[in-house]
mmCIF file of C-alpha atoms and ligand atoms in Angstrom:
data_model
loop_
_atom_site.group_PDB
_atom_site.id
_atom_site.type_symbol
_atom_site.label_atom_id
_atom_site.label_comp_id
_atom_site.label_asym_id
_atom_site.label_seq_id
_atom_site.Cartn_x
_atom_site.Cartn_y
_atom_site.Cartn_z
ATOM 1 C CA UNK A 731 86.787 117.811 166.849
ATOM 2 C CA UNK A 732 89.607 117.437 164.068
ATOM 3 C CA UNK A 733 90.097 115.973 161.218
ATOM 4 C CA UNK A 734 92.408 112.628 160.958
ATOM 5 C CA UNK A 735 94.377 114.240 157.883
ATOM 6 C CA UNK A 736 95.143 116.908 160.384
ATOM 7 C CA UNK A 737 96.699 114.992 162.794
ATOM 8 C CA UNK A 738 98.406 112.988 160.458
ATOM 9 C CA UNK A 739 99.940 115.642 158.630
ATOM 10 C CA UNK A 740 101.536 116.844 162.179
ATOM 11 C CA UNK A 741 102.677 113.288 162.640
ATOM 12 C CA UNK A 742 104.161 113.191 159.607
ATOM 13 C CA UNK A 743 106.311 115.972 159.842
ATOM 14 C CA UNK A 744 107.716 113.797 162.858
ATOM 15 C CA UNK A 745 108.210 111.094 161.621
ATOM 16 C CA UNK A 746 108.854 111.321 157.775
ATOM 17 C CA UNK A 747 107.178 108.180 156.240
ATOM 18 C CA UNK A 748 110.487 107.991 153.896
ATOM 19 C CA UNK A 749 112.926 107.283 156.928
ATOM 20 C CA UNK A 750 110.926 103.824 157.380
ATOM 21 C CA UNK A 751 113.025 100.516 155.638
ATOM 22 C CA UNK A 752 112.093 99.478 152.805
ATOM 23 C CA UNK A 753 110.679 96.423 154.006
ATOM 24 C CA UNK A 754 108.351 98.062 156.448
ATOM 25 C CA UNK A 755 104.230 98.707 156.142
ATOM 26 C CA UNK A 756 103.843 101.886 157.621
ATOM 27 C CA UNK A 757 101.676 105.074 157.602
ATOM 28 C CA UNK A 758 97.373 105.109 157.800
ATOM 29 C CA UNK A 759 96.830 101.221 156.872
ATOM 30 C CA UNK A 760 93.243 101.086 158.088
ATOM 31 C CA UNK A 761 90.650 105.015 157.903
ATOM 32 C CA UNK A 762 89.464 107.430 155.989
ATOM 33 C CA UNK A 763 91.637 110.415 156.617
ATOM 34 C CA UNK A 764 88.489 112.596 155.985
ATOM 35 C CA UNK A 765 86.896 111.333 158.932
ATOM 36 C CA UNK A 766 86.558 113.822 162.153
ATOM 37 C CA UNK A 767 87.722 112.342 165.499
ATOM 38 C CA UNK A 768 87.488 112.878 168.540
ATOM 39 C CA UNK A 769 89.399 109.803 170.739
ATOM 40 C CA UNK A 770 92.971 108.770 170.083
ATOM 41 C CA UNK A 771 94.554 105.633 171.774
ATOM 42 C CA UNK A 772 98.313 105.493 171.138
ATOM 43 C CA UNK A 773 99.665 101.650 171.557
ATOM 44 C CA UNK A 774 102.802 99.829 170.980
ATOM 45 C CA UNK A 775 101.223 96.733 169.343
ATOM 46 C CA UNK A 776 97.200 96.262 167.912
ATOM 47 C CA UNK A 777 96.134 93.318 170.053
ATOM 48 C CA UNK A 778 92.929 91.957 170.793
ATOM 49 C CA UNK A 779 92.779 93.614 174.443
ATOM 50 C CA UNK A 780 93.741 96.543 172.720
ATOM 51 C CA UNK A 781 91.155 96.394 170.175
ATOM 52 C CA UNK A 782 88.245 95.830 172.907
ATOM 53 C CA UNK A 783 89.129 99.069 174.473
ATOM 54 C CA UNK A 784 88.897 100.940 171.342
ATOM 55 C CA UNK A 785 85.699 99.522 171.240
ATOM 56 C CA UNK A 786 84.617 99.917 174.816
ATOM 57 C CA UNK A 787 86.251 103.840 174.720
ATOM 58 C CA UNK A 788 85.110 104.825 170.891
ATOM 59 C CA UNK A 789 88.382 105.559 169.935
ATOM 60 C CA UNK A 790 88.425 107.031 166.678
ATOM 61 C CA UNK A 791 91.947 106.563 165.580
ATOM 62 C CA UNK A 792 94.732 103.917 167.260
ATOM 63 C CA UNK A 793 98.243 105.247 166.597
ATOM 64 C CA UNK A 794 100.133 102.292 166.700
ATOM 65 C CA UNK A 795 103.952 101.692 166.653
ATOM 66 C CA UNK A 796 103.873 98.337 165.059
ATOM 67 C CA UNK A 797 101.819 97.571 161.785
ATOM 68 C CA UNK A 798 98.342 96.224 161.465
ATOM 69 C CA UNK A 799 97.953 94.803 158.969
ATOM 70 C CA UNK A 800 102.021 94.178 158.660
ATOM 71 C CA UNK A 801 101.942 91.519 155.804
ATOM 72 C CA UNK A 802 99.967 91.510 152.988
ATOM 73 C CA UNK A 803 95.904 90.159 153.240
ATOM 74 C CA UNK A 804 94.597 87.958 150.592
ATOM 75 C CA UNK A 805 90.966 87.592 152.450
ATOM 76 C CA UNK A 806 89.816 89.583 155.776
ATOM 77 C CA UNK A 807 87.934 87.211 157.744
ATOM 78 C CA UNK A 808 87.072 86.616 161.299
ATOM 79 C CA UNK A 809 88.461 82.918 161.072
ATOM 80 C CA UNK A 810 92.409 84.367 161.964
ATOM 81 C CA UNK A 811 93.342 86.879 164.520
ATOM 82 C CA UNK A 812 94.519 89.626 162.415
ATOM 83 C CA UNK A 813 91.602 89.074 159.858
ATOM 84 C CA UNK A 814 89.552 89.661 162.964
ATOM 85 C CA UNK A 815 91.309 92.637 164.671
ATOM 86 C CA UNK A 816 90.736 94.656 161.129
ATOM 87 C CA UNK A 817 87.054 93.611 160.664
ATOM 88 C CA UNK A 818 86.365 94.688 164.236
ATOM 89 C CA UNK A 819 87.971 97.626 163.798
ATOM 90 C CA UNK A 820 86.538 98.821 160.325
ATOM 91 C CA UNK A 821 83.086 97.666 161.713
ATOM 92 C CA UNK A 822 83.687 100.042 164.885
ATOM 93 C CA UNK A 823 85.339 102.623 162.663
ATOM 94 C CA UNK A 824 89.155 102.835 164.195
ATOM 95 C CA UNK A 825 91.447 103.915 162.119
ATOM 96 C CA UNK A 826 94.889 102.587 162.700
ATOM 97 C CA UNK A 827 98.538 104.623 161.862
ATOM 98 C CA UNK A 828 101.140 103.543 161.957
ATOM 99 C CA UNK A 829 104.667 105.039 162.327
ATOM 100 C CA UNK A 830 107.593 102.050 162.951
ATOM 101 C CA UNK A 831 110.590 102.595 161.679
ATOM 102 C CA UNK A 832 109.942 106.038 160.558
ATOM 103 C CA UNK A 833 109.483 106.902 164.249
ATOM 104 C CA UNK A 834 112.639 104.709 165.182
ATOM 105 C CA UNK A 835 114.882 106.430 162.978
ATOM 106 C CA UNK A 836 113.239 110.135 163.218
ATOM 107 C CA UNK A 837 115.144 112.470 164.817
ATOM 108 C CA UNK A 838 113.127 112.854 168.021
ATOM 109 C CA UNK A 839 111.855 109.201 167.884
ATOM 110 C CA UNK A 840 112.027 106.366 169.516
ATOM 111 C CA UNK A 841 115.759 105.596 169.844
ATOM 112 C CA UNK A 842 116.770 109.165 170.069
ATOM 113 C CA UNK A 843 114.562 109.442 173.208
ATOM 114 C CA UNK A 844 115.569 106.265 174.608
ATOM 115 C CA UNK A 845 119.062 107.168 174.282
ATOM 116 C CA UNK A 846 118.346 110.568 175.639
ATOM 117 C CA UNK A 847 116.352 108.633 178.729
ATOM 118 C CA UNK A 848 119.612 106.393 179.040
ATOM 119 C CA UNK A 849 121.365 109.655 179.766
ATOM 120 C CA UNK A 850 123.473 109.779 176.759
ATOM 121 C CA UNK A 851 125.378 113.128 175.371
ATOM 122 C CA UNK A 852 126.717 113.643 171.602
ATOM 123 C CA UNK A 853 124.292 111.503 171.056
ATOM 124 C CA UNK A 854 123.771 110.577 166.675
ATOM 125 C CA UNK A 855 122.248 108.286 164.532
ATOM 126 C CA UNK A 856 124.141 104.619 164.411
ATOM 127 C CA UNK A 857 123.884 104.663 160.968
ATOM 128 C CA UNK A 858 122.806 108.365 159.154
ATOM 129 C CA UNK A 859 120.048 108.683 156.843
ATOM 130 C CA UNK A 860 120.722 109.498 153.327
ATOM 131 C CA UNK A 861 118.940 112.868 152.679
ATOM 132 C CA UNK A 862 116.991 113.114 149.539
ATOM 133 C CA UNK A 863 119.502 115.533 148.440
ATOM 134 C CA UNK A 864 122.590 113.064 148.963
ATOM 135 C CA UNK A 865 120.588 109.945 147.698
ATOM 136 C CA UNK A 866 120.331 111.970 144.153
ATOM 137 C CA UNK A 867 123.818 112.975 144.293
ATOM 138 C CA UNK A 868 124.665 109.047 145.165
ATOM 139 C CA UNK A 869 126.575 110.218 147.746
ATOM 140 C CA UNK A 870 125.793 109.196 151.557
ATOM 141 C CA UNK A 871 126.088 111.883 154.356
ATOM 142 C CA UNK A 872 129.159 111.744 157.166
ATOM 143 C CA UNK A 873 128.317 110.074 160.266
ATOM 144 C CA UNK A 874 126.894 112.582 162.802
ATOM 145 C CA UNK A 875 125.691 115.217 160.076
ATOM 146 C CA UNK A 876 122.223 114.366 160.016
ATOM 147 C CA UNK A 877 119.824 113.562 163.442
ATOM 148 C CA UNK A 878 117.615 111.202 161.674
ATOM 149 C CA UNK A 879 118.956 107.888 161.107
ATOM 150 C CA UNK A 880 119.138 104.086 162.348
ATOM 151 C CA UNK A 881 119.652 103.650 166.017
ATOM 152 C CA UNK A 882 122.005 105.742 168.156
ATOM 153 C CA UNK A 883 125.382 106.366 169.800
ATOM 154 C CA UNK A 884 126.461 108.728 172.367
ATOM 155 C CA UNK A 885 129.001 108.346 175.539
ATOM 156 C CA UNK A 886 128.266 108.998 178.613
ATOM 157 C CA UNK A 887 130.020 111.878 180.598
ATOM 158 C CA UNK A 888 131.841 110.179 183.089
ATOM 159 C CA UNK A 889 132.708 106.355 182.645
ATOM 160 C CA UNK A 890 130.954 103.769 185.164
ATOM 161 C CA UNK A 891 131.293 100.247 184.968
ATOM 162 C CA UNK A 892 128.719 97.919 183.489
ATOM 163 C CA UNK A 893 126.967 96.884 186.895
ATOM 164 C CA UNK A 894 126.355 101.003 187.616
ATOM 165 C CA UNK A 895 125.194 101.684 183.872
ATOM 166 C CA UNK A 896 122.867 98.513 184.241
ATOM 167 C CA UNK A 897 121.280 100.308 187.212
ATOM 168 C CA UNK A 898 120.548 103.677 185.802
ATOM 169 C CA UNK A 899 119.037 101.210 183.054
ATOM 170 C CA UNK A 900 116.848 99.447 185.385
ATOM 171 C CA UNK A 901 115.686 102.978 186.966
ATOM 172 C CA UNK A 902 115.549 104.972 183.702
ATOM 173 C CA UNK A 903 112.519 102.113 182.503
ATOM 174 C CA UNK A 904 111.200 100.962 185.738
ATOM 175 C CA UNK A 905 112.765 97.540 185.430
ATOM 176 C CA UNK A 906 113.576 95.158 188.171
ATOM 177 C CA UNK A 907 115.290 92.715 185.457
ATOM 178 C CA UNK A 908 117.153 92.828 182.280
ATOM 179 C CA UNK A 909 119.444 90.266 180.369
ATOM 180 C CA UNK A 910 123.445 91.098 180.023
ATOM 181 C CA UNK A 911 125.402 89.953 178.254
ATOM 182 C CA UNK A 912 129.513 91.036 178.949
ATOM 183 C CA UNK A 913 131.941 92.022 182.281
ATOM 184 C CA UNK A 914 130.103 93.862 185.451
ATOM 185 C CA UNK A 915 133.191 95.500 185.965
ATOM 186 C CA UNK A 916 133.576 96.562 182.067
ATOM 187 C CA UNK A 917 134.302 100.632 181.969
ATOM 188 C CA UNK A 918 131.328 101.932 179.967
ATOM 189 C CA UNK A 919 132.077 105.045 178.054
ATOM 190 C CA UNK A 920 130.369 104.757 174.239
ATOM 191 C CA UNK A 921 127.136 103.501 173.703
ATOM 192 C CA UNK A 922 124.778 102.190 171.024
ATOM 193 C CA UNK A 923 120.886 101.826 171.131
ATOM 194 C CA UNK A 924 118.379 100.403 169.048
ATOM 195 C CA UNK A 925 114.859 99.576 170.614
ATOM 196 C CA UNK A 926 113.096 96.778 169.804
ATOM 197 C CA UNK A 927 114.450 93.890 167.909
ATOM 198 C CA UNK A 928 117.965 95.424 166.919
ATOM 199 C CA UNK A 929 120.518 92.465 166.810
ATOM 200 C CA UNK A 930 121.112 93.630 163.368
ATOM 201 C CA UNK A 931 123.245 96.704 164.064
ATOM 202 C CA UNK A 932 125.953 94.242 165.869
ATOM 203 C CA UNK A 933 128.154 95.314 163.229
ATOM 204 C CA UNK A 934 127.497 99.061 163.323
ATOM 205 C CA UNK A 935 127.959 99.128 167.145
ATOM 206 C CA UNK A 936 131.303 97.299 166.827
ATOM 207 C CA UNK A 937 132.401 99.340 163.515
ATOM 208 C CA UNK A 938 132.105 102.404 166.121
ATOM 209 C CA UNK A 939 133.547 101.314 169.082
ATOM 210 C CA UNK A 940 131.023 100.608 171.221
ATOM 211 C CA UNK A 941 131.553 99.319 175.250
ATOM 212 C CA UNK A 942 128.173 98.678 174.949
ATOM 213 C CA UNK A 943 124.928 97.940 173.070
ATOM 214 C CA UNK A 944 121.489 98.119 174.548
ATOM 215 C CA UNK A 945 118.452 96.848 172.525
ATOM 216 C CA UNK A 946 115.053 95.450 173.833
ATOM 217 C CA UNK A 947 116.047 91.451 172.461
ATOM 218 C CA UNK A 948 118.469 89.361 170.877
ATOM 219 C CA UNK A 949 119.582 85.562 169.578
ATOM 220 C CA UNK A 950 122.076 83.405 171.521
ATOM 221 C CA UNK A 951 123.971 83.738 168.412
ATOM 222 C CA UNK A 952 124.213 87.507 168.875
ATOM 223 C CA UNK A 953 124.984 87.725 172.317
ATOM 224 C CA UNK A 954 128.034 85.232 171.076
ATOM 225 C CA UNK A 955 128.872 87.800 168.059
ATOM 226 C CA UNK A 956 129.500 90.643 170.289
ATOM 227 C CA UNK A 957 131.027 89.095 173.448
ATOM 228 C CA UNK A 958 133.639 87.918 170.636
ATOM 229 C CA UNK A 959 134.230 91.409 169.365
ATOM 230 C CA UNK A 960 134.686 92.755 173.149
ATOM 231 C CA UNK A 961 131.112 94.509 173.323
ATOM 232 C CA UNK A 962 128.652 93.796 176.278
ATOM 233 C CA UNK A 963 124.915 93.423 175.817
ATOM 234 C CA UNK A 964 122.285 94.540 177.326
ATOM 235 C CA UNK A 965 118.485 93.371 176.472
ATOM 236 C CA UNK A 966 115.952 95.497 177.908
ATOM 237 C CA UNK A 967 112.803 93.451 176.429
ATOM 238 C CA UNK A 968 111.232 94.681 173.527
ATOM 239 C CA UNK A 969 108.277 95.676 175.263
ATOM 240 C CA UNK A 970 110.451 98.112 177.635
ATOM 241 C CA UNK A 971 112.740 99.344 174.779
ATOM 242 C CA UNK A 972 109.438 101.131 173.165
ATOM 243 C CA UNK A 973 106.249 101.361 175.120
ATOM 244 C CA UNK A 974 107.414 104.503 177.021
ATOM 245 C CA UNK A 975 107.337 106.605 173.884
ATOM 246 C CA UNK A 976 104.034 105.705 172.997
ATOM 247 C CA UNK A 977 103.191 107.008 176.394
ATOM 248 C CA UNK A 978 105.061 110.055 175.791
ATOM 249 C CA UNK A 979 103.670 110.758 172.412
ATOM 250 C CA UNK A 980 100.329 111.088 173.973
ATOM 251 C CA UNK A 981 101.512 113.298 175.929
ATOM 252 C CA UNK A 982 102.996 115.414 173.055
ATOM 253 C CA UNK A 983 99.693 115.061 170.994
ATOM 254 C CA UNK A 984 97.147 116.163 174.105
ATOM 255 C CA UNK A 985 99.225 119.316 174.076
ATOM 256 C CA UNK A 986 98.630 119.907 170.835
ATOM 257 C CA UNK A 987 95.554 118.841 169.848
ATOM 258 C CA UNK A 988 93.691 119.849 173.496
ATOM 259 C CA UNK A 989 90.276 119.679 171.863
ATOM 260 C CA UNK A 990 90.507 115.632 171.723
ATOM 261 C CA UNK A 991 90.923 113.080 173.872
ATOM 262 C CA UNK A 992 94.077 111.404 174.363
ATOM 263 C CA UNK A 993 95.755 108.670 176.287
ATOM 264 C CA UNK A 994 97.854 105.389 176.136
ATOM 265 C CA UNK A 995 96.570 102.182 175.954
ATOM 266 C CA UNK A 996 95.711 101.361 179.526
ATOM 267 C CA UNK A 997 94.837 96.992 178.233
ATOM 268 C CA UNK A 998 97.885 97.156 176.695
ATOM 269 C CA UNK A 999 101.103 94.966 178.236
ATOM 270 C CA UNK A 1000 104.116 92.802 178.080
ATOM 271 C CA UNK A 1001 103.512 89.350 176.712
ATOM 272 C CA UNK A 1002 106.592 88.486 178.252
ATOM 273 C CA UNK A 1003 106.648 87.564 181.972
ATOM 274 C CA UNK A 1004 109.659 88.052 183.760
ATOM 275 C CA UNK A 1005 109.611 85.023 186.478
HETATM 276 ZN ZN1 ZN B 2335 109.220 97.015 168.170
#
C-alpha cells in the first residue's frame, strides 16, 4: 500500500505540472492525496466503460491523459455524462490525475516517445520550453537547448520516401490504416510530431523545414495549409497518436511501485472505426 501523494510526487517530477498550456486543467482534479491505494488504472480518456471498470476492479486512482472534469462545473449531477462520471467516481472513491500537456511536452512524454517509436534521431522539442530561469530573464531558450517542450523534430538516418516512412508508421502503432496527406514518392528526411490534435504547430513544422508532419488528426483546411507550403501529412488518429504511452507508463509505474497493482485500461478503445 502507498500513499496517492507518493505517487504523485514521482509523477510530477515527470511531468512538471508547469510545462502544461495555459489553457489546460491538469494535475489531481478528483482525490484526496492522503488516501492509501492500492489499484491504479492508467487511461487515455475517462469514459463511462472506463469508469465501470474502476468500479468493477476497485481502482483506487485513474491516471488519465485527458482531463475529467476539463471545463469548469457549475452543478455535479447525474442528469449529464460528465456530472455522472465524477459522482460515480467520488461515490466509489477513484481519484482521477491527470497529466495532458504536461506529459506531451515533458521530456520523456508523450511526443518524445512517439517520435522515438517513429525511429527518429536528434530528435528536440518543436517549439522549446521557456525555463523558469529564462522566463524571468524574458529571454526564451535556443531551439534544441532544452528536451522539454511542444511537439518534436528529428530526421531520420537515411532518407526513404513517403510510402516506406508510412509503413514503418503503420508497424511502429499496429495500424492497418492512416490518412496522408502529400507525394508517396516524397524523400522524407526531417520530421515533426505532435500526438493528438496538433494541427496547430503547421507553422512550426514549416518554420523548420519539415518533409513531414505526423499528428493523430487534422481539418481539411490544414491538410490544404501544408500541402501549399510543400509538407506532407500524416494523421495517425488521435486515439493511436497517444494510447500506447498510457500503456507504457504502466509499465514504468509497476516497476516502481511493485507493491500495487497496475495495468491499462483493458474497456478502454477507439471511438473511431476505421471502415
Ligand atoms: Zn489527446
Amino acid at each position: 500500500m502507498e500513499k496517492l501523494e507518493d505517487l504523485l510526487v514521482w509523477f510530477r517530477e515527470w511531468a512538471p505540472l508547469h510545462l502544461a498550456e495555459d489553457w489546460d486543467n491538469v494535475g489531481l482534479l478528483i482525490g484526496d492525496p492522503g488516501r492509501s491505494i492500492e489499484k491504479v488504472t492508467t487511461c487515455l480518456t475517462v469514459t463511462p466503460e472506463v469508469v465501470q471498470e474502476a468500479i468493477d476492479h476497485k481502482t483506487d486512482l485513474l491516471l488519465t491523459h485527458h482531463p475529467l472534469p476539463f471545463s469548469p462545473l457549475k452543478k455535479i449531477t447525474a442528469e449529464t455524462v460528465v456530472g455522472k462520471m465524477v459522482c460515480q467516481l467520488i461515490e466509489n472513491k477513484v481519484a482521477v490525475y491527470s497529466a495532458h500537456t504536461a506529459f506531451d511536452s515533458a521530456s520523456s512524454g508523450l511526443n518524445d516517445q512517439l517520435a522515438r517509436r517513429l525511429g527518429l534521431k536528434e530528435i528536440v522539442p518543436l517549439i522549446p520550453v521557456e525555463t523558469e530561469a529564462t522566463r524571468r530573464n524574458g529571454e526564451i531558450k535556443e531551439t534544441g537547448s532544452s528536451s522539454a517542450g511542444v511537439g518534436r523534430l528529428g530526421v531520420l538516418t537515411q532518407s526513404v520516401t513517403a510510402q516506406e516512412f508510412i509503413d514503418r508508421v503503420k508497424e511502429a502503432l499496429s495500424l492497418s490504416t492512416m490518412k496522408f496527406s502529400g507525394g508517396l514518392e516524397q524523400k522524407i528526411h526531417r520530421v515533426g510530431v505532435g500526438c493528438g490534435s496538433a494541427g496547430t504547430f503547421l507553422k512550426e513544422a514549416i518554420r523548420n523545414e519539415c518533409d513531414l508532419f505526423v499528428t493523430g488528426e487534422a481539418s481539411f483546411h490544414t491538410l490544404l495549409e501544408g500541402k501549399a507550403a510543400g509538407l506532407s501529412l500524416l494523421l495517425t488518429g488521435h486515439y493511436s497518436s497517444e494510447r500506447f504511452a498510457m500503456e507504457s507508463l504502466a509499465t514504468e509505474l509497476q516497476k516502481k511501485f511493485p507493491t500495487l497493482e497496475i495495468w491499462a485500461s483493458r474497456n478502454e478503445r477507439d471511438p473511431v472505426l476505421w471502415v
